[in-house]
PDB file of C-alpha atoms in Angstrom:
ATOM      1  CA  ASN V   1     -45.253 -44.371  36.963  1.00 70.00           C
ATOM      2  CA  ALA V   2     -44.809 -41.059  35.132  1.00 83.00           C
ATOM      3  CA  GLY V   3     -41.938 -42.156  32.825  1.00 95.00           C
ATOM      4  CA  VAL V   4     -39.756 -39.225  31.719  1.00 97.00           C
ATOM      5  CA  THR V   5     -40.895 -35.799  32.898  1.00 97.00           C
ATOM      6  CA  GLN V   6     -39.572 -32.583  31.387  1.00 98.00           C
ATOM      7  CA  THR V   7     -40.126 -29.040  32.581  1.00 97.00           C
ATOM      8  CA  PRO V   8     -40.865 -26.435  31.416  1.00 97.00           C
ATOM      9  CA  LYS V   9     -42.904 -27.234  28.269  1.00 97.00           C
ATOM     10  CA  PHE V  10     -42.322 -23.803  26.734  1.00 97.00           C
ATOM     11  CA  ARG V  11     -39.845 -21.037  27.406  1.00 97.00           C
ATOM     12  CA  ILE V  12     -38.808 -17.790  25.770  1.00 97.00           C
ATOM     13  CA  LEU V  13     -35.336 -16.490  26.591  1.00 97.00           C
ATOM     14  CA  LYS V  14     -33.578 -13.298  25.695  1.00 97.00           C
ATOM     15  CA  ILE V  15     -30.125 -13.508  24.144  1.00 97.00           C
ATOM     16  CA  GLY V  16     -27.529 -13.927  26.867  1.00 97.00           C
ATOM     17  CA  GLN V  17     -29.885 -15.321  29.492  1.00 97.00           C
ATOM     18  CA  SER V  18     -29.328 -18.700  31.110  1.00 96.00           C
ATOM     19  CA  MET V  19     -31.729 -21.425  32.127  1.00 97.00           C
ATOM     20  CA  THR V  20     -31.938 -25.046  33.201  1.00 98.00           C
ATOM     21  CA  LEU V  21     -34.170 -27.607  31.513  1.00 98.00           C
ATOM     22  CA  GLN V  22     -35.264 -30.215  34.012  1.00 98.00           C
ATOM     23  CA  CYS V  23     -35.566 -33.935  33.286  1.00 98.00           C
ATOM     24  CA  ALA V  24     -36.556 -36.671  35.691  1.00 98.00           C
ATOM     25  CA  GLN V  25     -37.335 -40.360  35.202  1.00 97.00           C
ATOM     26  CA  ASP V  26     -38.854 -42.828  37.623  1.00 96.00           C
ATOM     27  CA  MET V  27     -37.927 -46.049  35.832  1.00 95.00           C
ATOM     28  CA  ASN V  28     -34.518 -46.488  37.489  1.00 94.00           C
ATOM     29  CA  HIS V  29     -32.776 -46.235  34.104  1.00 94.00           C
ATOM     30  CA  ASN V  30     -29.031 -45.704  34.167  1.00 93.00           C
ATOM     31  CA  TYR V  31     -28.790 -44.233  30.667  1.00 94.00           C
ATOM     32  CA  MET V  32     -30.153 -40.765  29.993  1.00 96.00           C
ATOM     33  CA  TYR V  33     -29.870 -38.481  26.952  1.00 97.00           C
ATOM     34  CA  TRP V  34     -30.537 -34.942  25.804  1.00 98.00           C
ATOM     35  CA  TYR V  35     -31.470 -34.319  22.158  1.00 97.00           C
ATOM     36  CA  ARG V  36     -32.378 -31.204  20.277  1.00 97.00           C
ATOM     37  CA  GLN V  37     -34.656 -31.170  17.249  1.00 96.00           C
ATOM     38  CA  ASP V  38     -34.750 -28.175  14.959  1.00 92.00           C
ATOM     39  CA  PRO V  39     -37.937 -27.635  12.898  1.00 86.00           C
ATOM     40  CA  GLY V  40     -38.365 -30.357  10.287  1.00 83.00           C
ATOM     41  CA  MET V  41     -35.071 -31.948  11.235  1.00 86.00           C
ATOM     42  CA  GLY V  42     -33.772 -35.001  12.986  1.00 91.00           C
ATOM     43  CA  LEU V  43     -32.541 -35.648  16.501  1.00 95.00           C
ATOM     44  CA  LYS V  44     -29.103 -34.393  17.477  1.00 94.00           C
ATOM     45  CA  LEU V  45     -27.471 -35.695  20.650  1.00 94.00           C
ATOM     46  CA  ILE V  46     -26.255 -32.968  23.002  1.00 97.00           C
ATOM     47  CA  TYR V  47     -25.067 -34.878  26.083  1.00 97.00           C
ATOM     48  CA  TYR V  48     -25.626 -38.259  27.619  1.00 96.00           C
ATOM     49  CA  SER V  49     -25.035 -40.076  30.894  1.00 95.00           C
ATOM     50  CA  VAL V  50     -24.446 -43.737  31.634  1.00 93.00           C
ATOM     51  CA  GLY V  51     -25.080 -43.386  35.345  1.00 93.00           C
ATOM     52  CA  ALA V  52     -24.959 -41.037  38.304  1.00 94.00           C
ATOM     53  CA  GLY V  53     -21.791 -38.967  38.246  1.00 95.00           C
ATOM     54  CA  ILE V  54     -20.884 -39.865  34.638  1.00 95.00           C
ATOM     55  CA  THR V  55     -21.632 -37.647  31.642  1.00 96.00           C
ATOM     56  CA  ASP V  56     -20.229 -37.319  28.139  1.00 95.00           C
ATOM     57  CA  LYS V  57     -20.574 -35.094  25.092  1.00 96.00           C
ATOM     58  CA  GLY V  58     -22.704 -35.929  22.096  1.00 94.00           C
ATOM     59  CA  GLU V  59     -22.685 -34.384  18.607  1.00 92.00           C
ATOM     60  CA  VAL V  60     -23.581 -30.787  19.558  1.00 95.00           C
ATOM     61  CA  PRO V  61     -22.468 -29.998  23.141  1.00 97.00           C
ATOM     62  CA  ASN V  62     -21.281 -26.416  22.664  1.00 96.00           C
ATOM     63  CA  GLY V  63     -23.260 -23.923  24.733  1.00 96.00           C
ATOM     64  CA  TYR V  64     -24.676 -26.572  27.066  1.00 98.00           C
ATOM     65  CA  ASN V  65     -23.737 -28.290  30.307  1.00 97.00           C
ATOM     66  CA  VAL V  66     -25.185 -31.216  32.214  1.00 98.00           C
ATOM     67  CA  SER V  67     -24.892 -32.880  35.586  1.00 96.00           C
ATOM     68  CA  ARG V  68     -26.084 -36.222  36.923  1.00 97.00           C
ATOM     69  CA  SER V  69     -26.015 -36.268  40.700  1.00 97.00           C
ATOM     70  CA  THR V  70     -28.783 -38.875  41.009  1.00 97.00           C
ATOM     71  CA  THR V  71     -30.097 -41.720  38.842  1.00 96.00           C
ATOM     72  CA  GLU V  72     -33.440 -39.931  38.466  1.00 97.00           C
ATOM     73  CA  ASP V  73     -32.414 -36.421  37.392  1.00 98.00           C
ATOM     74  CA  PHE V  74     -30.483 -35.153  34.386  1.00 98.00           C
ATOM     75  CA  PRO V  75     -30.759 -31.355  34.022  1.00 98.00           C
ATOM     76  CA  LEU V  76     -29.482 -29.481  30.964  1.00 98.00           C
ATOM     77  CA  ARG V  77     -28.020 -26.033  31.506  1.00 98.00           C
ATOM     78  CA  LEU V  78     -27.952 -23.365  28.783  1.00 96.00           C
ATOM     79  CA  GLU V  79     -25.431 -20.623  29.414  1.00 90.00           C
ATOM     80  CA  LEU V  80     -25.557 -17.334  27.492  1.00 94.00           C
ATOM     81  CA  ALA V  81     -28.483 -18.317  25.267  1.00 96.00           C
ATOM     82  CA  ALA V  82     -28.142 -17.638  21.543  1.00 97.00           C
ATOM     83  CA  PRO V  83     -30.760 -17.646  18.721  1.00 96.00           C
ATOM     84  CA  SER V  84     -29.102 -20.802  17.353  1.00 96.00           C
ATOM     85  CA  GLN V  85     -30.325 -22.624  20.469  1.00 97.00           C
ATOM     86  CA  THR V  86     -33.954 -22.117  19.472  1.00 97.00           C
ATOM     87  CA  SER V  87     -35.188 -25.686  19.206  1.00 97.00           C
ATOM     88  CA  VAL V  88     -37.264 -28.416  20.807  1.00 97.00           C
ATOM     89  CA  TYR V  89     -35.323 -30.279  23.484  1.00 98.00           C
ATOM     90  CA  PHE V  90     -36.096 -33.888  24.317  1.00 98.00           C
ATOM     91  CA  CYS V  91     -34.808 -35.808  27.290  1.00 98.00           C
ATOM     92  CA  ALA V  92     -34.804 -39.593  27.074  1.00 97.00           C
ATOM     93  CA  SER V  93     -33.887 -42.548  29.212  1.00 96.00           C
ATOM     94  CA  SER V  94     -32.919 -46.022  28.127  1.00 93.00           C
ATOM     95  CA  GLU V  95     -33.975 -49.379  29.396  1.00 80.00           C
ATOM     96  CA  GLY V  96     -30.793 -50.995  28.134  1.00 78.00           C
ATOM     97  CA  GLN V  97     -27.220 -50.313  27.187  1.00 79.00           C
ATOM     98  CA  GLY V  98     -26.484 -48.619  23.881  1.00 79.00           C
ATOM     99  CA  GLY V  99     -29.610 -46.493  23.949  1.00 85.00           C
ATOM    100  CA  GLU V 100     -31.978 -49.411  23.497  1.00 89.00           C
ATOM    101  CA  LYS V 101     -35.710 -48.809  23.944  1.00 92.00           C
ATOM    102  CA  LEU V 102     -35.578 -45.067  24.534  1.00 95.00           C
ATOM    103  CA  PHE V 103     -38.381 -43.419  26.469  1.00 96.00           C
ATOM    104  CA  PHE V 104     -38.717 -39.754  25.558  1.00 97.00           C
ATOM    105  CA  GLY V 105     -40.089 -36.894  27.594  1.00 98.00           C
ATOM    106  CA  SER V 106     -42.723 -34.621  26.064  1.00 97.00           C
ATOM    107  CA  GLY V 107     -40.160 -31.996  25.128  1.00 97.00           C
ATOM    108  CA  THR V 108     -39.359 -28.368  25.883  1.00 97.00           C
ATOM    109  CA  GLN V 109     -39.933 -25.801  23.157  1.00 97.00           C
ATOM    110  CA  LEU V 110     -37.341 -23.058  23.598  1.00 97.00           C
ATOM    111  CA  SER V 111     -37.181 -19.788  21.728  1.00 97.00           C
ATOM    112  CA  VAL V 112     -34.241 -17.409  22.087  1.00 97.00           C
ATOM    113  CA  LEU V 113     -35.044 -13.901  20.913  1.00 96.00           C
TER     114      LEU V 113
ATOM    115  CA  GLY N   1     -18.101 -44.532  14.296  1.00 79.00           C
ATOM    116  CA  GLU N   2     -21.570 -45.631  13.283  1.00 84.00           C
ATOM    117  CA  ASN N   3     -23.402 -43.784  10.526  1.00 91.00           C
ATOM    118  CA  VAL N   4     -27.043 -44.383   9.606  1.00 96.00           C
ATOM    119  CA  GLU N   5     -28.516 -43.221   6.326  1.00 97.00           C
ATOM    120  CA  GLN N   6     -32.273 -43.172   5.777  1.00 97.00           C
ATOM    121  CA  HIS N   7     -34.297 -42.948   2.563  1.00 97.00           C
ATOM    122  CA  PRO N   8     -36.515 -41.449   1.347  1.00 97.00           C
ATOM    123  CA  SER N   9     -36.741 -38.179   3.262  1.00 96.00           C
ATOM    124  CA  THR N  10     -40.397 -37.793   2.276  1.00 97.00           C
ATOM    125  CA  LEU N  11     -42.923 -40.392   1.161  1.00 98.00           C
ATOM    126  CA  SER N  12     -46.535 -40.001   0.107  1.00 98.00           C
ATOM    127  CA  VAL N  13     -48.760 -43.041  -0.376  1.00 98.00           C
ATOM    128  CA  GLN N  14     -52.436 -43.629  -1.041  1.00 98.00           C
ATOM    129  CA  GLU N  15     -54.450 -44.796   1.938  1.00 98.00           C
ATOM    130  CA  GLY N  16     -54.554 -48.571   1.926  1.00 98.00           C
ATOM    131  CA  ASP N  17     -51.282 -48.947   0.026  1.00 98.00           C
ATOM    132  CA  SER N  18     -47.976 -50.078   1.544  1.00 98.00           C
ATOM    133  CA  ALA N  19     -45.054 -47.886   2.572  1.00 98.00           C
ATOM    134  CA  VAL N  20     -41.403 -48.890   2.790  1.00 98.00           C
ATOM    135  CA  ILE N  21     -38.612 -46.899   4.434  1.00 98.00           C
ATOM    136  CA  LYS N  22     -34.999 -48.029   4.137  1.00 98.00           C
ATOM    137  CA  CYS N  23     -31.899 -47.500   6.266  1.00 98.00           C
ATOM    138  CA  THR N  24     -28.279 -48.490   5.894  1.00 98.00           C
ATOM    139  CA  TYR N  25     -25.685 -48.616   8.641  1.00 97.00           C
ATOM    140  CA  SER N  26     -21.909 -48.615   8.568  1.00 96.00           C
ATOM    141  CA  ASP N  27     -20.769 -50.494  11.693  1.00 94.00           C
ATOM    142  CA  SER N  28     -20.973 -54.243  11.137  1.00 94.00           C
ATOM    143  CA  ALA N  29     -20.932 -54.725  14.944  1.00 93.00           C
ATOM    144  CA  SER N  30     -24.312 -53.017  15.332  1.00 94.00           C
ATOM    145  CA  ASN N  31     -26.860 -55.499  16.620  1.00 94.00           C
ATOM    146  CA  TYR N  32     -29.983 -53.549  17.602  1.00 95.00           C
ATOM    147  CA  PHE N  33     -32.191 -51.632  15.155  1.00 96.00           C
ATOM    148  CA  PRO N  34     -35.268 -49.749  16.393  1.00 96.00           C
ATOM    149  CA  TRP N  35     -37.820 -47.621  14.595  1.00 98.00           C
ATOM    150  CA  TYR N  36     -39.427 -44.563  16.178  1.00 98.00           C
ATOM    151  CA  LYS N  37     -42.582 -42.750  15.120  1.00 98.00           C
ATOM    152  CA  GLN N  38     -43.030 -39.051  15.808  1.00 98.00           C
ATOM    153  CA  GLU N  39     -46.439 -37.535  15.218  1.00 97.00           C
ATOM    154  CA  LEU N  40     -46.657 -33.797  14.661  1.00 94.00           C
ATOM    155  CA  GLY N  41     -45.854 -31.913  17.879  1.00 93.00           C
ATOM    156  CA  LYS N  42     -45.344 -35.107  19.864  1.00 96.00           C
ATOM    157  CA  ARG N  43     -42.409 -37.050  21.258  1.00 97.00           C
ATOM    158  CA  PRO N  44     -40.755 -39.918  19.338  1.00 97.00           C
ATOM    159  CA  GLN N  45     -42.086 -43.311  20.372  1.00 97.00           C
ATOM    160  CA  LEU N  46     -40.655 -46.765  19.766  1.00 97.00           C
ATOM    161  CA  ILE N  47     -42.890 -48.754  17.429  1.00 98.00           C
ATOM    162  CA  ILE N  48     -40.803 -51.808  16.602  1.00 97.00           C
ATOM    163  CA  ASP N  49     -37.239 -53.052  16.983  1.00 96.00           C
ATOM    164  CA  ILE N  50     -35.156 -55.963  15.744  1.00 96.00           C
ATOM    165  CA  ARG N  51     -31.952 -57.614  16.883  1.00 94.00           C
ATOM    166  CA  SER N  52     -29.280 -58.967  14.596  1.00 91.00           C
ATOM    167  CA  ASN N  53     -30.080 -62.606  15.358  1.00 90.00           C
ATOM    168  CA  VAL N  54     -33.386 -62.420  13.445  1.00 90.00           C
ATOM    169  CA  GLY N  55     -34.149 -61.410   9.893  1.00 93.00           C
ATOM    170  CA  GLU N  56     -37.715 -60.187  10.236  1.00 96.00           C
ATOM    171  CA  LYS N  57     -40.168 -59.109  12.900  1.00 96.00           C
ATOM    172  CA  LYS N  58     -43.859 -58.277  12.546  1.00 97.00           C
ATOM    173  CA  ASP N  59     -46.369 -56.483  14.708  1.00 95.00           C
ATOM    174  CA  GLN N  60     -49.809 -56.251  13.100  1.00 96.00           C
ATOM    175  CA  ARG N  61     -49.446 -53.902  10.090  1.00 98.00           C
ATOM    176  CA  ILE N  62     -45.790 -53.057  10.616  1.00 98.00           C
ATOM    177  CA  ALA N  63     -42.742 -55.190   9.987  1.00 98.00           C
ATOM    178  CA  VAL N  64     -39.003 -54.706   9.974  1.00 98.00           C
ATOM    179  CA  THR N  65     -36.535 -56.694   7.887  1.00 97.00           C
ATOM    180  CA  LEU N  66     -32.782 -56.872   8.389  1.00 97.00           C
ATOM    181  CA  ASN N  67     -30.071 -57.828   5.912  1.00 96.00           C
ATOM    182  CA  LYS N  68     -26.828 -58.068   7.880  1.00 95.00           C
ATOM    183  CA  THR N  69     -24.705 -58.866   4.847  1.00 94.00           C
ATOM    184  CA  ALA N  70     -25.776 -55.719   3.052  1.00 95.00           C
ATOM    185  CA  LYS N  71     -26.030 -53.757   6.324  1.00 96.00           C
ATOM    186  CA  HIS N  72     -29.496 -52.448   5.698  1.00 96.00           C
ATOM    187  CA  PHE N  73     -32.882 -52.706   7.352  1.00 98.00           C
ATOM    188  CA  SER N  74     -36.346 -51.589   6.322  1.00 98.00           C
ATOM    189  CA  LEU N  75     -39.696 -50.656   7.826  1.00 98.00           C
ATOM    190  CA  HIS N  76     -42.782 -51.939   6.050  1.00 98.00           C
ATOM    191  CA  ILE N  77     -46.248 -50.574   6.782  1.00 98.00           C
ATOM    192  CA  THR N  78     -49.149 -52.357   5.095  1.00 98.00           C
ATOM    193  CA  GLU N  79     -52.735 -51.155   4.600  1.00 98.00           C
ATOM    194  CA  THR N  80     -51.741 -47.608   5.510  1.00 98.00           C
ATOM    195  CA  GLN N  81     -54.192 -45.460   7.432  1.00 97.00           C
ATOM    196  CA  PRO N  82     -54.373 -41.694   8.072  1.00 97.00           C
ATOM    197  CA  GLU N  83     -52.949 -42.189  11.581  1.00 97.00           C
ATOM    198  CA  ASP N  84     -49.758 -43.558  10.032  1.00 98.00           C
ATOM    199  CA  SER N  85     -48.889 -40.022   8.896  1.00 98.00           C
ATOM    200  CA  ALA N  86     -45.803 -39.059  10.910  1.00 97.00           C
ATOM    201  CA  VAL N  87     -42.031 -38.805  10.806  1.00 97.00           C
ATOM    202  CA  TYR N  88     -40.280 -42.139  11.163  1.00 98.00           C
ATOM    203  CA  PHE N  89     -36.699 -42.503  12.425  1.00 97.00           C
ATOM    204  CA  CYS N  90     -34.508 -45.566  12.151  1.00 97.00           C
ATOM    205  CA  ALA N  91     -31.538 -46.091  14.449  1.00 96.00           C
ATOM    206  CA  ALA N  92     -28.679 -48.487  15.109  1.00 95.00           C
ATOM    207  CA  THR N  93     -26.494 -49.367  18.052  1.00 93.00           C
ATOM    208  CA  LYS N  94     -24.440 -52.173  19.542  1.00 90.00           C
ATOM    209  CA  SER N  95     -24.264 -53.733  22.985  1.00 84.00           C
ATOM    210  CA  SER N  96     -20.939 -52.098  23.856  1.00 84.00           C
ATOM    211  CA  ALA N  97     -22.113 -48.601  22.903  1.00 86.00           C
ATOM    212  CA  SER N  98     -23.452 -45.937  25.229  1.00 87.00           C
ATOM    213  CA  LYS N  99     -25.568 -44.131  22.658  1.00 88.00           C
ATOM    214  CA  ILE N 100     -27.693 -44.851  19.634  1.00 91.00           C
ATOM    215  CA  ILE N 101     -27.302 -43.299  16.186  1.00 92.00           C
ATOM    216  CA  PHE N 102     -30.440 -42.032  14.434  1.00 94.00           C
ATOM    217  CA  GLY N 103     -31.186 -41.699  10.762  1.00 95.00           C
ATOM    218  CA  SER N 104     -32.334 -38.337   9.442  1.00 95.00           C
ATOM    219  CA  GLY N 105     -36.020 -39.255   9.357  1.00 96.00           C
ATOM    220  CA  THR N 106     -38.749 -39.896   6.768  1.00 97.00           C
ATOM    221  CA  ARG N 107     -41.900 -37.810   6.630  1.00 97.00           C
ATOM    222  CA  LEU N 108     -44.717 -40.166   5.635  1.00 98.00           C
ATOM    223  CA  SER N 109     -47.979 -38.690   4.353  1.00 98.00           C
ATOM    224  CA  ILE N 110     -51.071 -40.795   3.712  1.00 97.00           C
ATOM    225  CA  ARG N 111     -53.316 -39.463   0.932  1.00 95.00           C
ATOM    226  CA  PRO N 112     -57.066 -40.074   1.402  1.00 92.00           C
TER     227      PRO N 112
END
């Protein structure tokens, strides 16, 4: 039981490049979330999903896209990377409704230069 | 929508002393209040949570109290140790919600 697995752990992008952050969970959780955390700051919700085929925007969705074709996977797509997207990205899944008992992945540290 | 405010933003206590972090929430329908601990460079991890049908919950040196009337809840850490140094986040949600709202975090430092 690996929990929530994120790849890659580190990535450096050039301005304008695109990439996909991968997230997979093996706990059969319906609820999944993407957060970003800027240095010394709190957690900001980017997108979330309440089940396969259903996604919705969080607080800071601009510049990102998601898809949820299976219960296990919830990839986050960055299009046309900008320096403002330099951050640590955490994927999480929830045991219950409302984001209860979140299990976080180990994070992806992204730098856009 | 829900709003969660957390205080203080930084807290420094002597090893062995107690630490208290406070949060207030705005939505009276919120009924689940977790606390997450994030050590430097690590992922946030759930350390304790409380539901609105209880006023207090303890787990060894940590406890959470809830005052529904005043819409605030607090994290209490007793006999603090160096490994308690971390950022702590409170959060609030309700059963009908799809997402949880986090506070802005408290950086706790334990002085030797």
